[in-house]
Amino acid sequence: MAEQKTLLGGRYLLKDKVGAGGMASVYRATDQVLDRTVAVKIMLPQYASDATFAARFKQEAQAAAALSSPYIVGVYDWGKDGDTYYIVMEYLRGTDLKSGIRSHGALDPKKVAQIGSQICGALSVAHKHEIIHRDIKPQNIMVLPDGNIKVMDFGIARAKNSHLTQDNNVLGTAHYVSPEQTRGQELGPTSDIYSLGVVMYECATGKVPFDGDDAISVALKQVNELPVPPSQINPNVDGDLERIILRCMEKDPANRFQTADELRRVLNNYMAGHTVDVPEPTRIIGAAAAGNTTTRVMSDQTQAMARPVGGAAAVNAAGRTTTGQFDTGMYETKKNDGMSKGRIAAIALVVVAVVAAAIFAVSGLLAPAELTTVPNLLSLTREDAINTISEYGFKVGSVDDGYSDQYPAGQVCEQHPGSEDPQPAGSEIDIVISKGPEPVDTTEVPDLSQANGRDEAEKMILAAKLKVGDVTEKAASGDEEEGTITDQSPTAGQTVDVDTTVNFTVIVAPDTTSVPDLTGMSRSEASDALDKAGFGMTVDEEYSDNVPEGTVISWDPSGKQEPGTTITVVISQGPDPSTEKVDVDALGLVGMYAEDAQDAISHAGLYYNPVSESSDSVPVGQVIRYSPKGEVDPGTTVWIYISTGPSSSGSGSGSGSNSESGSGSDSDSSGGGTSDGSGGSSSEAE
């Protein structure tokens, strides 16, 4: 079912299948959110409905996600889609160590030590989190193009205090499990160290130390047999590396290296050509040598590797039943009822040889080889270093390339062994040629002002292979819109190193409350309403001809505001008492000539509008009458009626037309100036 999906979790677009294991398939996929290639491990359908397997699958994600090391495959995410589970991991380009051994056979001893040291780096991190890997094997070691490794598959890793697997059943691979794991006993860090010893044994010899027709027979050998020394399979394995490997594979956990850090220090010293102080393994079974022929019966827990139906006692390769007890660190000998003459003779020859070797050593005939000073090759060019190695009587070993901040490209930046450690003439010296400083990937800082809110800004940062730093929230004010990114550091468009931290400020909505409607309220009513809403109040006063005195004219700000905001309220003082009326009657307009009347009106702050009208009693050009009368507001228009003399018809009717345009508006004007047709009398008496 999982294989038919193209988009997992709404985010991971599956591309192609790149691997498969006992309980899951692995796909290359694209993370559409971060736009990067990832590896997605999907549980096989037949296990998805099994609660135990589902719990183990979830445990793998949680265990690995908690670990951070350059030698551990990173886990990004995990989840469930429909009825299947998946884990999203770092996508690696390379090959697993098992395939490399099959292709190339035994590896160079220094390379074996390098691989072992890096695996120790991964185990050290896991063990400090009290997580035991439980399945260290070459298939779970990925070799990258640069030669470094990453440990994969924490599928059966388990914290020391967890109890996931029933009866402590062994879930590892028989060729690499420790004796205590075979018997289903409680495991500690030394169990992973045993498995690592088996991995280094295979790297050094091209073969596993124990093999058989089935998992049970292989597991029994892990408990009851000692490995053939690696140097007997591959003569290039020197004594130091051999002792390191065999100490890792001691049957008794107490006789092994006790921590991954301890083993790593020894391997690093070996690679540097320093003295390695590791004791020889015990190679004789004390009980057997004394004639002890006790039959051994393996405990039921041993069969947890692959329990046969019926639970019959397991039988080892020699046809004997065995127990979980064993002689720690001893080579097992076959049961004998007596010694043959040939065997006695062989033992005698060995004794003679040992005695002879001791005699020769004492007499100086087997003195150690003469040591020669190793030249200091650092900073030399490749050609000069090779020539110098030959001049000093050494052989050129491996010549690798590597990055260095100290030595320019083309110069030797590492050598093994170093110049402080004299070596036998003719031995090999490995060198590493600098490629210069390791290039740092750079990226362009995105413009976060284009983001629609904080979440989108963080996605833009991650998509640019940068890290989200401090995010400052600023309450919106004025025209600022919620979700706007106002500041960022580094600035948009700047080229920076990958994983640089980006800080930014985002506008957030303030905690707001609506300002109440104060229309028609008195000053005290407005104060009470604002106080109840959580606002302060200041008061301004203004005159108003329209709003009664003591009543709210306006307030600012209005709408939604942060609690505690001070609202300015304008209260009416009523009409402005400083505004004086103009007494039109006091101007004495009647009888004035039109020009004088206009001047008087203008000087009084009023406007005029002259109207021509015939009159039998008022001389031509003088004011007959005006309107309005009495006190008026400044700016009022006064209509003045100007005499044109008697009408030509003698009827006294006025023309009713304006003789001039006034200097103001016609507001507040009155009077029609219209004659009644009987001699020009007006509608108002003078």
XYZ file of C-alpha atoms in Angstrom:
686
model
C 0.000 0.000 0.000
C 2.784 2.420 0.944
C 4.534 1.840 -2.370
C 1.470 3.104 -4.262
C 1.542 6.523 -2.615
C 3.148 9.432 -4.424
C 2.700 12.114 -1.748
C 3.259 11.106 1.867
C 1.937 13.151 4.759
C 0.908 15.845 2.290
C 4.568 16.865 2.086
C 7.001 14.173 0.878
C 6.864 13.377 -2.839
C 8.215 9.867 -3.395
C 10.613 9.466 -6.316
C 12.161 6.006 -6.522
C 12.893 3.029 -4.306
C 16.510 2.924 -3.163
C 16.527 0.090 -0.657
C 14.586 -2.483 1.323
C 14.999 -4.235 4.652
C 13.240 -6.816 6.729
C 10.438 -4.531 7.817
C 10.615 -1.404 5.640
C 11.375 0.005 2.210
C 13.402 3.170 1.628
C 12.576 5.773 -1.012
C 14.286 8.851 -2.334
C 11.818 11.719 -1.963
C 11.478 15.498 -2.122
C 10.416 17.519 0.889
C 8.102 19.996 -0.823
C 8.093 22.390 2.132
C 11.886 22.792 2.433
C 12.649 21.810 -1.172
C 15.334 19.244 -0.369
C 15.993 15.594 -1.140
C 15.328 13.209 1.735
C 15.171 9.469 2.340
C 11.817 8.120 3.503
C 11.619 4.742 5.227
C 8.132 3.228 4.927
C 7.009 0.257 7.012
C 6.029 -2.742 4.929
C 2.248 -3.321 4.790
C 2.391 -6.681 6.568
C 3.886 -5.023 9.646
C 1.923 -1.746 9.689
C -1.003 -3.311 11.554
C 1.244 -5.006 14.137
C 1.309 -2.833 17.260
C 4.710 -4.170 18.351
C 6.371 -3.394 15.033
C 4.662 0.000 14.904
C 6.028 0.802 18.358
C 9.537 -0.245 17.272
C 9.233 1.896 14.164
C 8.208 4.908 16.205
C 10.983 4.155 18.687
C 13.566 4.205 15.902
C 12.542 7.722 14.909
C 12.511 9.020 18.448
C 15.823 7.401 19.370
C 17.683 8.615 16.281
C 16.141 12.082 16.305
C 17.585 12.638 19.780
C 21.131 11.984 18.547
C 23.298 14.580 16.851
C 26.658 13.525 15.415
C 28.486 13.860 12.091
C 28.665 10.061 12.144
C 24.934 9.391 12.631
C 22.331 9.650 9.885
C 20.021 12.567 10.745
C 16.310 11.936 11.289
C 14.076 14.880 10.339
C 10.503 13.732 10.817
C 8.210 10.756 11.284
C 4.490 10.182 11.014
C 1.581 8.032 9.956
C -0.199 8.298 6.622
C -3.326 6.215 6.381
C -2.454 2.807 7.773
C 1.318 2.997 7.352
C 4.192 4.594 9.259
C 7.171 6.463 7.817
C 10.443 8.043 8.933
C 12.096 10.940 7.073
C 15.892 10.870 7.140
C 18.946 12.554 5.717
C 19.531 11.387 2.136
C 23.055 10.016 1.689
C 25.032 9.298 -1.444
C 27.421 6.406 -1.076
C 27.429 2.675 -0.429
C 27.087 0.524 2.659
C 30.259 -0.915 4.184
C 29.194 -4.509 3.475
C 29.049 -3.821 -0.255
C 32.442 -2.109 -0.063
C 34.032 -5.129 1.611
C 32.504 -7.464 -0.976
C 33.902 -5.302 -3.787
C 37.379 -4.585 -2.417
C 38.038 -7.374 0.069
C 40.188 -6.663 3.128
C 40.858 -2.976 3.774
C 44.096 -1.230 4.695
C 44.697 -1.475 8.486
C 44.715 2.304 8.891
C 41.406 2.529 7.029
C 39.980 -0.141 9.330
C 41.034 1.948 12.320
C 39.545 5.107 10.784
C 36.189 3.409 10.220
C 36.249 1.985 13.732
C 37.079 5.376 15.229
C 34.198 7.086 13.451
C 31.737 4.375 14.486
C 32.977 4.936 18.043
C 32.108 8.612 17.599
C 28.519 7.648 16.779
C 28.272 5.097 19.597
C 29.679 7.556 22.118
C 26.795 9.951 21.457
C 24.212 7.154 21.627
C 25.641 5.626 24.809
C 25.678 9.013 26.537
C 21.926 9.108 25.854
C 21.768 5.584 27.359
C 20.810 4.177 23.963
C 22.314 0.860 22.833
C 22.294 0.396 19.061
C 22.048 -3.449 19.252
C 22.579 -3.961 15.506
C 26.035 -2.654 14.561
C 26.969 -4.378 11.288
C 28.497 -3.322 7.940
C 25.051 -3.167 6.338
C 24.191 -0.344 8.747
C 27.352 1.663 8.062
C 27.116 4.032 5.086
C 30.420 5.009 3.445
C 30.183 8.489 1.927
C 32.039 9.655 -1.205
C 34.596 11.497 0.964
C 35.448 8.266 2.800
C 33.732 9.144 6.052
C 30.948 7.006 7.496
C 27.521 7.423 9.061
C 25.795 4.883 11.285
C 22.225 4.095 10.223
C 19.208 2.166 11.398
C 18.342 2.559 15.035
C 15.420 0.254 14.336
C 16.162 -1.998 17.307
C 18.052 0.543 19.369
C 16.721 0.645 22.881
C 17.207 2.857 25.891
C 18.601 0.990 28.877
C 15.457 1.425 30.951
C 12.908 0.548 28.244
C 11.105 -2.781 27.934
C 9.833 -2.887 24.403
C 10.858 -6.368 23.284
C 9.156 -9.200 25.107
C 11.503 -11.476 27.088
C 14.491 -9.421 25.831
C 14.355 -11.298 22.533
C 17.482 -10.784 20.437
C 16.777 -8.780 17.300
C 20.290 -8.366 15.940
C 22.109 -10.150 13.122
C 23.755 -13.429 14.198
C 27.151 -12.739 12.594
C 27.640 -9.567 14.682
C 25.780 -10.078 17.986
C 27.599 -10.268 21.298
C 27.493 -13.453 23.418
C 25.271 -11.757 25.995
C 22.899 -10.573 23.254
C 22.731 -14.146 21.954
C 21.627 -15.328 25.385
C 19.072 -12.528 25.693
C 20.758 -10.907 28.665
C 20.671 -7.231 29.579
C 22.883 -5.237 27.240
C 25.238 -2.351 27.876
C 27.660 -0.273 25.777
C 30.147 -3.168 25.674
C 27.678 -5.187 23.564
C 27.918 -2.577 20.777
C 31.720 -2.620 21.200
C 31.750 -6.407 20.622
C 29.725 -5.944 17.420
C 32.102 -3.186 16.327
C 35.008 -5.575 16.899
C 33.349 -8.059 14.535
C 32.892 -5.271 11.952
C 36.583 -4.304 12.173
C 37.551 -8.006 11.961
C 35.592 -8.295 8.703
C 37.080 -5.044 7.354
C 40.608 -6.267 8.141
C 40.208 -9.803 6.770
C 37.334 -9.625 4.297
C 35.564 -12.397 6.267
C 33.289 -12.625 9.297
C 34.915 -14.394 12.285
C 32.101 -16.925 12.669
C 29.948 -18.454 9.969
C 27.564 -21.379 9.717
C 24.559 -22.888 7.985
C 22.009 -21.009 10.078
C 21.662 -18.246 12.658
C 21.621 -20.701 15.591
C 24.956 -22.273 14.686
C 26.539 -18.856 14.164
C 25.152 -17.606 17.482
C 26.557 -20.627 19.314
C 29.993 -19.880 17.934
C 29.725 -16.315 19.236
C 29.297 -17.819 22.722
C 31.636 -20.814 22.646
C 34.419 -20.214 20.127
C 37.248 -17.731 19.812
C 37.989 -16.143 16.444
C 40.965 -17.047 14.325
C 43.464 -14.176 14.802
C 43.021 -11.726 11.886
C 46.731 -11.875 10.966
C 46.366 -15.574 10.156
C 43.826 -14.650 7.475
C 45.458 -11.407 6.307
C 49.215 -11.123 7.057
C 48.986 -7.335 6.531
C 47.146 -6.996 9.842
C 49.756 -5.912 12.357
C 49.876 -6.977 15.973
C 48.540 -3.693 17.390
C 45.371 -3.715 15.297
C 44.880 -7.408 15.942
C 45.023 -6.922 19.715
C 42.546 -4.020 19.480
C 40.076 -6.132 17.497
C 40.396 -9.213 19.726
C 39.967 -7.155 22.883
C 36.698 -5.784 21.494
C 35.605 -9.399 20.912
C 36.395 -10.749 24.380
C 33.614 -13.103 25.554
C 33.423 -11.449 28.962
C 32.136 -7.836 28.657
C 34.405 -6.843 31.562
C 37.497 -7.696 29.477
C 36.535 -5.477 26.538
C 37.033 -1.753 26.121
C 34.455 -0.321 28.504
C 33.451 2.784 26.550
C 33.385 3.893 22.944
C 35.536 6.894 23.891
C 38.238 4.602 25.316
C 38.298 2.503 22.146
C 38.340 5.608 19.973
C 41.408 7.003 21.754
C 43.265 3.729 21.210
C 42.336 3.642 17.505
C 43.395 7.269 17.031
C 46.743 6.554 18.680
C 47.180 3.572 16.386
C 46.467 5.713 13.292
C 48.951 8.320 14.515
C 51.634 5.661 14.912
C 51.754 5.964 18.688
C 52.356 3.051 21.028
C 49.218 0.982 21.609
C 49.070 -0.582 25.058
C 46.558 -3.416 24.607
C 47.204 -6.786 26.283
C 47.308 -10.053 24.381
C 44.059 -12.053 24.552
C 44.043 -15.274 26.608
C 44.188 -18.190 24.188
C 43.964 -21.286 26.417
C 40.893 -22.562 28.253
C 41.978 -23.152 31.817
C 39.215 -25.609 32.717
C 39.749 -27.717 29.625
C 43.491 -27.788 30.141
C 42.880 -29.207 33.601
C 40.800 -32.018 32.156
C 37.382 -30.527 32.841
C 34.976 -32.125 30.364
C 31.719 -30.776 31.731
C 28.922 -30.884 29.175
C 27.408 -27.453 28.479
C 23.716 -26.837 27.889
C 22.676 -23.519 26.333
C 19.898 -21.674 28.156
C 16.491 -21.092 26.564
C 17.272 -17.392 26.201
C 19.982 -18.197 23.692
C 17.265 -19.427 21.348
C 15.676 -16.007 21.266
C 17.793 -15.451 18.137
C 15.389 -17.662 16.210
C 13.375 -19.911 18.497
C 12.910 -23.406 17.031
C 9.536 -25.078 17.556
C 9.507 -27.192 20.689
C 12.341 -25.367 22.437
C 14.790 -28.259 22.177
C 18.267 -27.771 23.554
C 20.615 -26.273 20.991
C 23.500 -28.321 19.671
C 26.827 -26.831 18.677
C 28.992 -27.727 15.728
C 30.816 -30.409 17.694
C 27.542 -32.177 18.504
C 27.475 -31.186 22.181
C 24.723 -29.419 24.043
C 25.892 -26.235 25.708
C 24.852 -23.918 28.508
C 25.023 -20.158 28.781
C 28.160 -20.523 30.942
C 31.513 -20.153 29.283
C 35.170 -19.667 30.155
C 35.626 -15.949 29.545
C 38.302 -14.963 27.092
C 39.533 -18.547 26.589
C 39.846 -20.532 23.391
C 37.658 -23.641 23.612
C 39.280 -27.064 23.110
C 37.476 -30.184 21.995
C 36.627 -32.863 24.514
C 39.339 -35.552 24.650
C 39.499 -38.882 26.462
C 43.262 -38.811 26.075
C 46.147 -37.414 24.055
C 47.485 -39.110 20.977
C 51.221 -39.490 20.523
C 51.088 -37.111 17.569
C 49.433 -34.450 19.687
C 52.029 -34.897 22.448
C 54.817 -34.582 19.897
C 53.271 -31.440 18.459
C 53.029 -29.851 21.883
C 56.646 -30.766 22.575
C 57.759 -29.088 19.358
C 55.854 -25.935 20.312
C 57.507 -25.890 23.737
C 60.954 -26.332 22.152
C 60.236 -23.511 19.717
C 59.138 -21.159 22.504
C 62.228 -21.949 24.569
C 64.478 -21.448 21.531
C 62.858 -18.118 20.777
C 63.468 -17.009 24.342
C 67.116 -18.046 24.152
C 67.619 -16.191 20.872
C 65.923 -13.113 22.265
C 68.154 -13.111 25.336
C 71.266 -13.575 23.218
C 70.306 -10.634 20.984
C 69.838 -12.720 17.851
C 66.202 -11.647 17.709
C 66.821 -7.979 18.589
C 64.174 -5.548 17.325
C 64.664 -3.972 13.920
C 66.673 -0.751 13.830
C 64.434 2.326 14.054
C 64.851 5.270 11.697
C 63.754 8.848 12.269
C 60.621 9.711 10.300
C 61.023 12.968 8.355
C 58.652 15.886 8.928
C 56.653 16.036 5.703
C 54.178 18.730 6.692
C 54.000 21.684 4.258
C 55.945 19.791 1.554
C 54.444 19.361 -1.892
C 53.236 15.932 -2.921
C 56.315 15.353 -5.110
C 58.778 16.582 -2.480
C 57.111 14.491 0.220
C 57.303 11.307 -1.884
C 60.951 11.947 -2.692
C 61.756 12.640 0.971
C 60.062 9.427 2.084
C 62.250 7.449 -0.310
C 65.423 9.323 0.694
C 64.873 8.360 4.337
C 64.463 4.693 3.413
C 60.692 4.452 3.864
C 57.926 3.436 1.496
C 55.071 5.632 0.359
C 51.802 4.355 1.781
C 48.431 5.867 0.995
C 48.271 9.345 -0.518
C 44.883 10.903 0.182
C 43.402 14.355 -0.259
C 41.748 16.336 2.521
C 40.723 19.831 3.524
C 42.935 21.926 5.783
C 42.631 25.425 7.214
C 46.336 25.443 8.167
C 48.096 24.240 5.009
C 47.535 25.651 1.498
C 46.304 23.422 -1.292
C 48.967 21.061 -2.615
C 50.920 20.796 0.652
C 51.059 17.816 3.014
C 48.676 18.528 5.905
C 48.829 15.119 7.668
C 51.247 12.218 7.913
C 51.044 8.842 9.631
C 53.221 8.035 11.476
C 54.372 11.464 12.606
C 57.931 12.719 12.653
C 58.173 12.268 16.431
C 57.823 8.466 16.176
C 60.854 6.546 14.793
C 59.879 3.581 12.626
C 61.604 0.531 11.144
C 63.322 1.293 7.857
C 61.196 0.247 4.892
C 57.865 0.771 6.659
C 55.124 2.823 5.014
C 54.267 6.461 5.614
C 50.777 7.670 4.716
C 50.263 11.306 3.748
C 47.299 13.577 3.178
C 47.556 16.404 0.644
C 45.662 19.591 1.480
C 42.868 20.758 -0.777
C 42.826 24.057 1.074
C 40.090 25.169 3.475
C 36.885 23.222 3.215
C 34.534 25.298 1.072
C 31.602 26.737 2.941
C 28.272 26.646 1.173
C 26.686 30.081 0.882
C 23.152 31.206 0.253
C 21.219 34.422 -0.280
C 19.110 35.814 2.553
C 15.444 35.974 1.432
C 13.384 39.160 1.604
C 11.112 38.453 4.567
C 9.028 41.563 3.949
C 7.382 39.538 1.183
C 6.269 36.876 3.658
C 2.655 36.638 4.710
C 3.151 36.259 8.438
C 5.645 34.633 10.776
C 5.145 31.016 9.613
C 5.850 31.840 5.984
C 8.915 33.889 6.983
C 10.341 30.908 8.892
C 9.705 28.604 5.920
C 11.554 31.041 3.643
C 14.517 31.028 6.038
C 14.665 27.226 6.214
C 14.239 26.863 2.457
C 17.317 29.072 2.006
C 19.286 26.631 4.250
C 19.429 29.175 7.053
C 18.377 28.972 10.692
C 15.564 30.853 12.411
C 16.959 33.050 15.162
C 15.237 35.498 17.489
C 11.733 36.564 16.490
C 10.627 39.868 18.038
C 6.899 40.583 18.188
C 5.813 44.211 17.901
C 2.228 45.326 18.518
C 0.625 47.000 15.501
C 0.160 50.750 15.609
C -1.110 53.267 13.086
C -1.347 51.747 9.619
C 0.882 48.728 10.384
C -0.678 45.466 9.257
C -0.603 42.326 11.348
C 1.894 39.714 10.057
C 4.181 42.249 8.364
C 7.934 41.656 8.759
C 9.468 45.037 9.531
C 13.118 44.256 10.315
C 15.494 41.383 9.574
C 19.153 40.631 10.186
C 21.088 39.821 8.016
C 19.365 42.023 5.450
C 17.577 40.693 2.373
C 19.782 39.804 -0.577
C 22.943 39.458 1.498
C 25.126 36.398 0.752
C 25.904 34.451 3.918
C 27.109 30.996 4.970
C 24.606 28.168 5.062
C 23.109 27.719 8.566
C 23.536 31.410 9.404
C 20.930 32.571 11.926
C 18.340 35.082 10.708
C 16.529 37.331 13.214
C 13.411 39.312 12.347
C 10.575 41.436 13.782
C 6.918 40.667 13.060
C 3.903 42.926 13.604
C 1.221 41.315 15.769
C -2.289 42.479 16.560
C -2.462 44.383 19.844
C -4.967 43.446 22.516
C -7.675 45.950 21.475
C -11.070 47.168 22.764
C -13.721 49.263 21.030
C -14.003 52.876 22.181
C -17.644 53.458 23.256
C -19.978 55.835 21.374
C -20.077 59.098 23.358
C -22.623 60.932 21.197
C -24.995 63.108 23.264
C -23.268 62.298 26.553
C -22.402 64.840 29.184
C -18.856 65.217 30.394
C -19.380 62.969 33.426
C -21.247 60.338 31.402
C -18.426 60.194 28.872
C -15.843 59.810 31.659
C -17.754 56.899 33.216
C -18.192 55.120 29.864
C -14.486 55.382 28.990
C -13.395 54.282 32.453
C -15.544 51.134 32.271
C -14.031 50.289 28.855
C -10.504 50.619 30.235
C -9.560 53.925 28.637
C -8.296 57.228 30.003
C -9.798 60.612 29.134
C -8.605 64.156 28.513
C -10.990 67.034 27.767
C -10.920 69.892 25.261
C -13.690 72.538 25.108
C -15.012 74.383 22.058
C -17.840 76.829 21.321
C -20.638 75.442 19.238
C -23.834 76.984 17.889
C -25.221 73.486 17.219
C -24.273 71.302 20.270
C -25.704 72.257 23.661
C -23.303 73.447 26.311
C -21.741 70.591 28.396
C -22.396 67.931 25.732
C -19.787 65.894 23.787
C -19.012 67.380 20.375
C -16.425 64.713 19.284
C -13.688 62.274 20.555
C -10.418 60.892 19.237
C -9.231 58.213 18.648
C -12.226 56.009 17.995
C -12.660 52.401 16.816
C -10.545 49.572 18.379
C -7.714 50.707 20.626
C -5.345 49.142 23.145
C -6.629 49.222 26.724
C -5.208 52.206 28.603
C -5.245 54.465 25.542
C -6.168 58.083 26.407
C -9.192 59.374 24.517
C -9.470 63.124 23.903
C -13.101 64.299 24.298
C -14.295 67.715 23.035
C -17.093 69.261 25.151
C -19.356 72.079 23.862
C -19.245 75.497 25.546
C -22.323 76.652 23.687
C -22.341 79.662 21.321
C -19.293 81.906 21.339
C -20.195 84.952 23.483
C -17.516 87.029 21.799
C -19.483 87.082 18.555
C -21.419 90.566 18.645
C -24.539 91.389 16.692
C -24.638 94.326 14.222
C -27.446 96.893 14.606
C -28.460 97.648 11.011
C -30.824 100.445 12.100
C -27.930 102.285 13.693
C -26.283 102.670 10.281
C -28.922 105.258 9.194
C -29.164 103.901 5.703
C -32.491 105.541 4.667
C -31.858 108.721 2.686
C -28.181 107.880 2.082
C -26.970 107.879 -1.433
C -26.364 104.309 -2.648
C -22.573 104.575 -2.599
C -22.495 105.867 0.980
C -24.911 103.163 2.136
C -22.763 100.445 0.591
C -19.682 101.748 2.377
C -21.467 101.855 5.718
C -22.755 98.282 5.342
C -19.302 96.925 4.371
C -17.578 98.698 7.278
C -20.073 97.076 9.654
C -19.029 93.589 8.505
C -22.148 93.014 6.466
C -22.873 92.372 2.809
C -25.213 94.453 0.632
C -27.478 93.808 -2.293
C -28.851 96.986 -4.033
C -32.288 96.907 -5.708
C -33.624 99.730 -7.986
C -37.082 100.983 -7.203
C -39.142 104.022 -8.361
C -40.248 106.525 -5.750
C -42.230 109.733 -5.934
C -40.886 110.997 -2.602
C -37.210 109.911 -2.425
C -34.757 111.604 -4.699
C -32.983 109.595 -7.341
C -29.978 107.612 -5.994
C -30.992 107.649 -2.333
C -31.971 104.671 -0.179
C -35.715 104.278 0.073
C -35.618 101.408 2.621
C -33.497 98.330 3.697
C -33.937 94.802 4.991
C -33.466 93.169 7.455
C -33.793 95.564 10.334
C -32.514 95.459 13.902
C -29.548 93.299 15.147
C -28.116 90.744 12.752
C -25.062 88.426 12.747
C -21.881 89.607 11.108
C -21.773 88.605 7.480
C -25.519 89.022 6.979
C -26.589 90.496 3.559
C -28.590 93.701 3.753
C -30.909 94.544 0.868
C -31.037 98.253 0.063
C -33.660 99.735 -2.224
C -32.373 102.714 -4.307
C -34.758 105.344 -5.723
C -34.939 105.832 -9.496
C -37.367 108.736 -9.115
C -41.030 108.796 -10.185
C -42.013 106.178 -12.683
C -42.518 107.390 -16.260
C -46.114 106.140 -16.187
C -46.751 107.887 -12.915
C -47.960 104.668 -11.414
C -45.038 104.510 -9.014
C -44.254 100.882 -9.802
C -40.643 99.920 -9.291
C -38.569 98.124 -11.811
C -37.825 95.372 -9.319
C -34.420 94.738 -10.850
C -31.017 94.967 -9.218
C -29.030 97.961 -10.275
C -25.723 96.616 -8.873
C -24.252 93.320 -7.668
C -23.720 93.090 -3.932
C -20.403 92.281 -2.350
C -21.629 89.283 -0.400
C -23.962 86.325 -0.365
C -27.714 86.458 -0.170
C -27.954 84.659 3.149
C -30.298 86.177 5.695
C -31.707 88.553 2.973
C -35.335 89.644 3.090
C -37.679 92.030 1.419
C -38.911 91.726 -2.087
C -38.855 95.343 -3.186
C -41.826 94.551 -5.272
C -44.331 97.366 -5.882
C -48.051 96.781 -5.489
C -48.567 98.752 -8.739
C -50.262 101.718 -7.059
C -47.633 104.369 -6.905
C -44.515 102.345 -5.868
C -45.268 101.897 -2.196
C -43.249 99.091 -0.637
C -44.439 96.125 1.342
C -42.754 97.546 4.442
C -43.221 101.065 5.819
C -40.179 103.197 6.306
